[in-house]
Amino acid sequence: MTTTISAPAPNPALVSDEARIDFWARQAGRLDWATPWHTTHRWQPPAAVGTEPDGTVRWSVPEIGWFEGGTLNVAYNCVDRHVEAGRGDHIALYVEGEPGDRRTYTYAELQREVSRAANALLSLGVEAGDRVVLYLPVIPETVIITLACARIGAVHSLVFGGFSAEALRFRVEDTGAKVLVTTDGQFRRGAAVPVKAAADEAVSGENAIEHVLVVRRTGETDVPWTPGRDIWWHDLLAGQSDVHVPRAFDAETPLFIIYTSGTTGRPKGLVHTMGGYLVQAAYTHALLFDLLPETTGEDGVARPDELAAVNDPAKVESTVHWCTADLAWVTAHTYEIYGPLANGVSEVIYEGTPTTPHPGRHFEIIERYGVTTYYTAPTLVRSLMAAFPDGVPATYDLSSVRLLGSVGEAINPEAWRWLRAQVGRGTAPVVDTWWQSETGATILSPRPGDAQFDDGATAKPGCATRPVPGVSVRVVAEDGADLAPGEHGLAVVDKIGPSMARTVWGDPQRYLDSYWRAFAEQGWFLAGDGAKVDADGDIWILGRVDDVINVSGHRLSTIEIESALVAHPWVVEAGVAPTADARTGHAITAFVVLHDGVPLADVTPVLRAHVSHEIGPIAKPAHVAVVPDLPKTRSGKIMRRLLTQLFEGTELGDTTSLQNAPAIPAIADAVASWK
Ligand code: ATP
Ligand code: MG
């Protein structure tokens, strides 16, 4: 048993509401405000306002405000102020294109580009409050146009460039966007593929689109064109001034709409606002990626000062951050666009996939730019493990890496150990950041300073650990009661921070129903993930509540069973899902992707025995299906509800968020032939 690592100062959210609100007010001092706020925090919890037709209480939609009355410009805070502080020559972006093209942007260059883009959008009549959808790959224009929207107060919504026309159409219509920005084509796995036709298809029906702006990326020749509506981005930019005076907006002005990954159903368009979001993005980026100054605690040990509201300039100067997420994912909004740029660090963005042109691409990029903080997803780590079973080749110099991070899913301990050993020399801290599109920024994570207390035996791979300062989390039973250590319950955020989503775009009722109704009386946010607290008080995320498997009354965690399977040398990846069973309620069904050369006849008995040994006989899968791939969302999350549906042969639900739709028939065939 390990001892919990005490924070240098107590989490203000656990002290009192006043301390929490004061803490965020101090953190807001990280930003430049044009006008100071009058109300740091306004919180109107759900209130009982009547009775639903079914006799249950009708609740009002909660209201959240932070820094009300204050005004600021988000783009100014991410770009201009660094230039004004004399850091215009500092690299903001290292851009690595898929075909091998590279370029860098200093903060001064970024300021000019964002200003030109802002002027370009204004010249089209885009106004504050208008929605702009970006359907773009990871290219510098994506960052520049995103910041240009923020600069003029247009609400951006980024859509993953790999999504289908159907997925894009839903987002264009749901946001009521006036402008769509896309490219002629995209590079995908070494080939240029056309994009514009898909964009046209998405805007072919009833919608509010006035213009489609097209960034030239691949040099496609036959780009379909609607005169009057379509404009080349370079034509629109031509002649625009690279000077733009930013205007300050109220802190509660919408900054962007982000759609959830859609792992559990139809994506929800969460709305984040300017002031609160940027404060928490900047602070948590500094906290988690080690920009805070060191302090010596009561125990005489030096570690980062978690409550500091200023960064250590030397740490800022020496950081080369790399968040590997696609820019359209919430992870990238917070830890690739807004957080790192608000903190003025250098960072890498890269286009394409990790395996093109070769599986060592990430290592090459780390070496080329001297990446110091590498933040990625468990799915990527598992694919690197499969590609490099003997570890990272010694030809790559990864010595610049001083911190690792993981996000998107619970990381299997096997993958955590591999990442740390192979990319972090066995000693780099690993921040396993648990959060959601809804929370806007990390809620639970170990801290960079924890690693110094970790002798290898005390590490807790796969544990999201504890709330970041300024927020708090409880693990409770369905009736809200506290649970004993080890008991499985629901994760709720009982004290929120300023980056909590304010609503679901156009559907406040869904915001209430999805997140606040379950614990309306207490005013807690329901995260939708299962969790447990261990004897040290550390929190473990166990997977989606929707995916929880209930075998004869025992609630089992999909993640725990998957991690046990992945720990077996035969298994590359595992997805575990409940399937109907007349006797036990749910049967545990495991879908495994295997290394080459595994004796197939032995798979079921060997893996059943393995899980039984690792967790207990109750967790033993009833069925083990060998599949070529697992259905995943664009952000690499396993879609377990599809596994259940594939196994049971029922109709597949919403699949618009699928990343690997072409793999589905092969998975279905494998499941069918297995049965
Ligand atoms: P939808 O809500 O539409 O089903 P989604 O929940 O996949 O989509 P996101 O907001 O992108 O959309 O993902 C948040 C979820 O990702 C969390 O609720 C959690 O299940 C999972 N997650 C993210 N990071 C971690 C982590 N470090 N450990 C465990 N789970 C994580
Ligand atoms: Mg979710």
PDB file of C-alpha atoms in Angstrom, residues 333-467:
ATOM      1  CA  HIS A 333      -8.597  22.869 -27.845  1.00  0.00           C
ATOM      2  CA  THR A 334      -7.339  23.008 -24.287  1.00  0.00           C
ATOM      3  CA  TYR A 335      -3.826  21.550 -24.430  1.00  0.00           C
ATOM      4  CA  GLU A 336      -2.795  22.240 -28.029  1.00  0.00           C
ATOM      5  CA  ILE A 337      -4.425  25.557 -28.854  1.00  0.00           C
ATOM      6  CA  TYR A 338      -5.524  27.621 -25.873  1.00  0.00           C
ATOM      7  CA  GLY A 339      -3.535  26.348 -22.870  1.00  0.00           C
ATOM      8  CA  PRO A 340      -0.020  26.246 -24.357  1.00  0.00           C
ATOM      9  CA  LEU A 341      -0.432  29.479 -26.312  1.00  0.00           C
ATOM     10  CA  ALA A 342      -1.873  31.325 -23.311  1.00  0.00           C
ATOM     11  CA  ASN A 343       1.258  30.194 -21.464  1.00  0.00           C
ATOM     12  CA  GLY A 344       3.551  31.270 -24.299  1.00  0.00           C
ATOM     13  CA  VAL A 345       5.385  27.985 -24.854  1.00  0.00           C
ATOM     14  CA  SER A 346       6.618  26.431 -28.096  1.00  0.00           C
ATOM     15  CA  GLU A 347       4.698  23.462 -29.380  1.00  0.00           C
ATOM     16  CA  VAL A 348       4.519  20.941 -32.183  1.00  0.00           C
ATOM     17  CA  ILE A 349       1.499  20.236 -34.360  1.00  0.00           C
ATOM     18  CA  TYR A 350       1.539  17.465 -36.931  1.00  0.00           C
ATOM     19  CA  GLU A 351      -0.644  16.409 -39.809  1.00  0.00           C
ATOM     20  CA  GLY A 352      -1.579  12.870 -40.717  1.00  0.00           C
ATOM     21  CA  THR A 353      -1.236   9.640 -38.821  1.00  0.00           C
ATOM     22  CA  PRO A 354       1.428   8.321 -36.455  1.00  0.00           C
ATOM     23  CA  THR A 355       2.339   5.472 -38.782  1.00  0.00           C
ATOM     24  CA  THR A 356       2.822   7.325 -42.082  1.00  0.00           C
ATOM     25  CA  PRO A 357       5.386   7.239 -43.552  1.00  0.00           C
ATOM     26  CA  HIS A 358       6.629   4.770 -40.898  1.00  0.00           C
ATOM     27  CA  PRO A 359       5.660   3.634 -37.396  1.00  0.00           C
ATOM     28  CA  GLY A 360       8.556   5.523 -35.797  1.00  0.00           C
ATOM     29  CA  ARG A 361       7.204   8.910 -36.916  1.00  0.00           C
ATOM     30  CA  HIS A 362       6.425  10.095 -33.391  1.00  0.00           C
ATOM     31  CA  PHE A 363       9.931   9.278 -32.170  1.00  0.00           C
ATOM     32  CA  GLU A 364      11.396  11.107 -35.121  1.00  0.00           C
ATOM     33  CA  ILE A 365       9.306  14.194 -34.331  1.00  0.00           C
ATOM     34  CA  ILE A 366      10.251  14.103 -30.639  1.00  0.00           C
ATOM     35  CA  GLU A 367      13.906  13.978 -31.614  1.00  0.00           C
ATOM     36  CA  ARG A 368      13.671  16.645 -34.337  1.00  0.00           C
ATOM     37  CA  TYR A 369      12.084  19.306 -32.138  1.00  0.00           C
ATOM     38  CA  GLY A 370      13.437  18.232 -28.764  1.00  0.00           C
ATOM     39  CA  VAL A 371       9.937  17.645 -27.403  1.00  0.00           C
ATOM     40  CA  THR A 372       9.902  17.992 -23.623  1.00  0.00           C
ATOM     41  CA  THR A 373       6.253  17.194 -22.815  1.00  0.00           C
ATOM     42  CA  TYR A 374       4.566  14.448 -24.837  1.00  0.00           C
ATOM     43  CA  TYR A 375       0.811  14.088 -24.364  1.00  0.00           C
ATOM     44  CA  THR A 376      -0.955  11.292 -26.173  1.00  0.00           C
ATOM     45  CA  ALA A 377      -3.705   8.667 -25.956  1.00  0.00           C
ATOM     46  CA  PRO A 378      -3.708   5.049 -24.755  1.00  0.00           C
ATOM     47  CA  THR A 379      -4.757   3.782 -28.189  1.00  0.00           C
ATOM     48  CA  LEU A 380      -1.607   5.300 -29.675  1.00  0.00           C
ATOM     49  CA  VAL A 381       0.575   3.782 -26.975  1.00  0.00           C
ATOM     50  CA  ARG A 382      -0.929   0.352 -27.626  1.00  0.00           C
ATOM     51  CA  SER A 383      -0.250   0.672 -31.337  1.00  0.00           C
ATOM     52  CA  LEU A 384       3.371   1.678 -30.658  1.00  0.00           C
ATOM     53  CA  MET A 385       3.712  -1.345 -28.370  1.00  0.00           C
ATOM     54  CA  ALA A 386       2.470  -3.566 -31.186  1.00  0.00           C
ATOM     55  CA  ALA A 387       4.770  -1.943 -33.755  1.00  0.00           C
ATOM     56  CA  PHE A 388       7.841  -2.013 -31.486  1.00  0.00           C
ATOM     57  CA  PRO A 389       7.593  -5.204 -29.418  1.00  0.00           C
ATOM     58  CA  ASP A 390      11.286  -4.908 -28.563  1.00  0.00           C
ATOM     59  CA  GLY A 391      10.966  -1.293 -27.464  1.00  0.00           C
ATOM     60  CA  VAL A 392      11.893   1.996 -29.098  1.00  0.00           C
ATOM     61  CA  PRO A 393      14.964   1.521 -31.314  1.00  0.00           C
ATOM     62  CA  ALA A 394      18.073   3.081 -29.771  1.00  0.00           C
ATOM     63  CA  THR A 395      18.598   5.079 -32.961  1.00  0.00           C
ATOM     64  CA  TYR A 396      15.981   7.571 -31.757  1.00  0.00           C
ATOM     65  CA  ASP A 397      17.163  10.121 -29.232  1.00  0.00           C
ATOM     66  CA  LEU A 398      14.252  10.759 -26.876  1.00  0.00           C
ATOM     67  CA  SER A 399      16.362  12.310 -24.132  1.00  0.00           C
ATOM     68  CA  SER A 400      14.548  15.661 -24.363  1.00  0.00           C
ATOM     69  CA  VAL A 401      11.338  14.173 -22.934  1.00  0.00           C
ATOM     70  CA  ARG A 402      10.830  15.135 -19.305  1.00  0.00           C
ATOM     71  CA  LEU A 403       7.120  14.520 -18.869  1.00  0.00           C
ATOM     72  CA  LEU A 404       4.482  12.243 -20.376  1.00  0.00           C
ATOM     73  CA  GLY A 405       0.713  12.534 -20.453  1.00  0.00           C
ATOM     74  CA  SER A 406      -2.227  10.362 -21.374  1.00  0.00           C
ATOM     75  CA  VAL A 407      -5.847  11.198 -22.093  1.00  0.00           C
ATOM     76  CA  GLY A 408      -8.984   9.827 -23.723  1.00  0.00           C
ATOM     77  CA  GLU A 409      -9.453   6.551 -21.942  1.00  0.00           C
ATOM     78  CA  ALA A 410      -8.145   4.894 -18.836  1.00  0.00           C
ATOM     79  CA  ILE A 411      -4.635   3.803 -19.726  1.00  0.00           C
ATOM     80  CA  ASN A 412      -3.977   0.091 -19.311  1.00  0.00           C
ATOM     81  CA  PRO A 413      -1.168  -0.362 -16.754  1.00  0.00           C
ATOM     82  CA  GLU A 414       0.777  -2.358 -19.348  1.00  0.00           C
ATOM     83  CA  ALA A 415       0.658   0.595 -21.742  1.00  0.00           C
ATOM     84  CA  TRP A 416       1.538   3.047 -18.951  1.00  0.00           C
ATOM     85  CA  ARG A 417       4.649   1.049 -18.027  1.00  0.00           C
ATOM     86  CA  TRP A 418       5.703   0.771 -21.656  1.00  0.00           C
ATOM     87  CA  LEU A 419       5.268   4.486 -22.267  1.00  0.00           C
ATOM     88  CA  ARG A 420       7.230   5.426 -19.215  1.00  0.00           C
ATOM     89  CA  ALA A 421      10.010   2.902 -19.754  1.00  0.00           C
ATOM     90  CA  GLN A 422      10.355   3.427 -23.482  1.00  0.00           C
ATOM     91  CA  VAL A 423       9.691   7.128 -23.957  1.00  0.00           C
ATOM     92  CA  GLY A 424      10.362   8.443 -20.447  1.00  0.00           C
ATOM     93  CA  ARG A 425      13.525   6.513 -19.496  1.00  0.00           C
ATOM     94  CA  GLY A 426      11.598   4.846 -16.664  1.00  0.00           C
ATOM     95  CA  THR A 427      11.494   8.030 -14.592  1.00  0.00           C
ATOM     96  CA  ALA A 428       9.434  10.712 -16.367  1.00  0.00           C
ATOM     97  CA  PRO A 429       6.217  11.645 -14.584  1.00  0.00           C
ATOM     98  CA  VAL A 430       3.060  10.445 -16.327  1.00  0.00           C
ATOM     99  CA  VAL A 431       0.040  12.703 -15.978  1.00  0.00           C
ATOM    100  CA  ASP A 432      -3.023  10.536 -16.585  1.00  0.00           C
ATOM    101  CA  THR A 433      -5.549  13.288 -17.129  1.00  0.00           C
ATOM    102  CA  TRP A 434      -9.224  12.464 -16.703  1.00  0.00           C
ATOM    103  CA  TRP A 435     -11.662  14.995 -18.065  1.00  0.00           C
ATOM    104  CA  GLN A 436     -14.338  15.502 -20.684  1.00  0.00           C
ATOM    105  CA  SER A 437     -15.608  17.859 -23.361  1.00  0.00           C
ATOM    106  CA  GLU A 438     -18.042  19.006 -20.687  1.00  0.00           C
ATOM    107  CA  THR A 439     -15.448  19.963 -18.066  1.00  0.00           C
ATOM    108  CA  GLY A 440     -13.286  21.815 -20.612  1.00  0.00           C
ATOM    109  CA  ALA A 441     -10.102  21.008 -18.715  1.00  0.00           C
ATOM    110  CA  THR A 442      -8.566  18.269 -16.597  1.00  0.00           C
ATOM    111  CA  ILE A 443     -10.382  17.345 -13.416  1.00  0.00           C
ATOM    112  CA  LEU A 444      -8.363  14.387 -12.083  1.00  0.00           C
ATOM    113  CA  SER A 445      -4.674  13.741 -12.570  1.00  0.00           C
ATOM    114  CA  PRO A 446      -1.468  12.866 -10.797  1.00  0.00           C
ATOM    115  CA  ARG A 447       0.999  15.781 -10.733  1.00  0.00           C
ATOM    116  CA  PRO A 448       4.431  16.136 -12.277  1.00  0.00           C
ATOM    117  CA  GLY A 449       5.919  16.383  -8.767  1.00  0.00           C
ATOM    118  CA  ASP A 450       4.492  13.017  -7.723  1.00  0.00           C
ATOM    119  CA  ALA A 451       7.088  11.109  -9.705  1.00  0.00           C
ATOM    120  CA  GLN A 452       9.868  12.027  -7.298  1.00  0.00           C
ATOM    121  CA  PHE A 453       8.087  10.048  -4.568  1.00  0.00           C
ATOM    122  CA  ASP A 454       7.611   7.093  -6.834  1.00  0.00           C
ATOM    123  CA  ASP A 455      10.171   4.332  -6.516  1.00  0.00           C
ATOM    124  CA  GLY A 456       8.491   2.176  -9.140  1.00  0.00           C
ATOM    125  CA  ALA A 457       6.811   0.000  -6.558  1.00  0.00           C
ATOM    126  CA  THR A 458       4.543   2.794  -5.386  1.00  0.00           C
ATOM    127  CA  ALA A 459       3.398   4.033  -8.793  1.00  0.00           C
ATOM    128  CA  LYS A 460      -0.247   3.500  -9.622  1.00  0.00           C
ATOM    129  CA  PRO A 461      -0.418   3.102 -13.381  1.00  0.00           C
ATOM    130  CA  GLY A 462      -3.936   3.660 -14.669  1.00  0.00           C
ATOM    131  CA  CYS A 463      -5.022   5.728 -11.679  1.00  0.00           C
ATOM    132  CA  ALA A 464      -6.294   9.244 -12.386  1.00  0.00           C
ATOM    133  CA  THR A 465      -5.547   9.933  -8.711  1.00  0.00           C
ATOM    134  CA  ARG A 466      -6.980  13.207  -7.397  1.00  0.00           C
ATOM    135  CA  PRO A 467      -8.739  16.432  -8.362  1.00  0.00           C
TER     136      PRO A 467
END
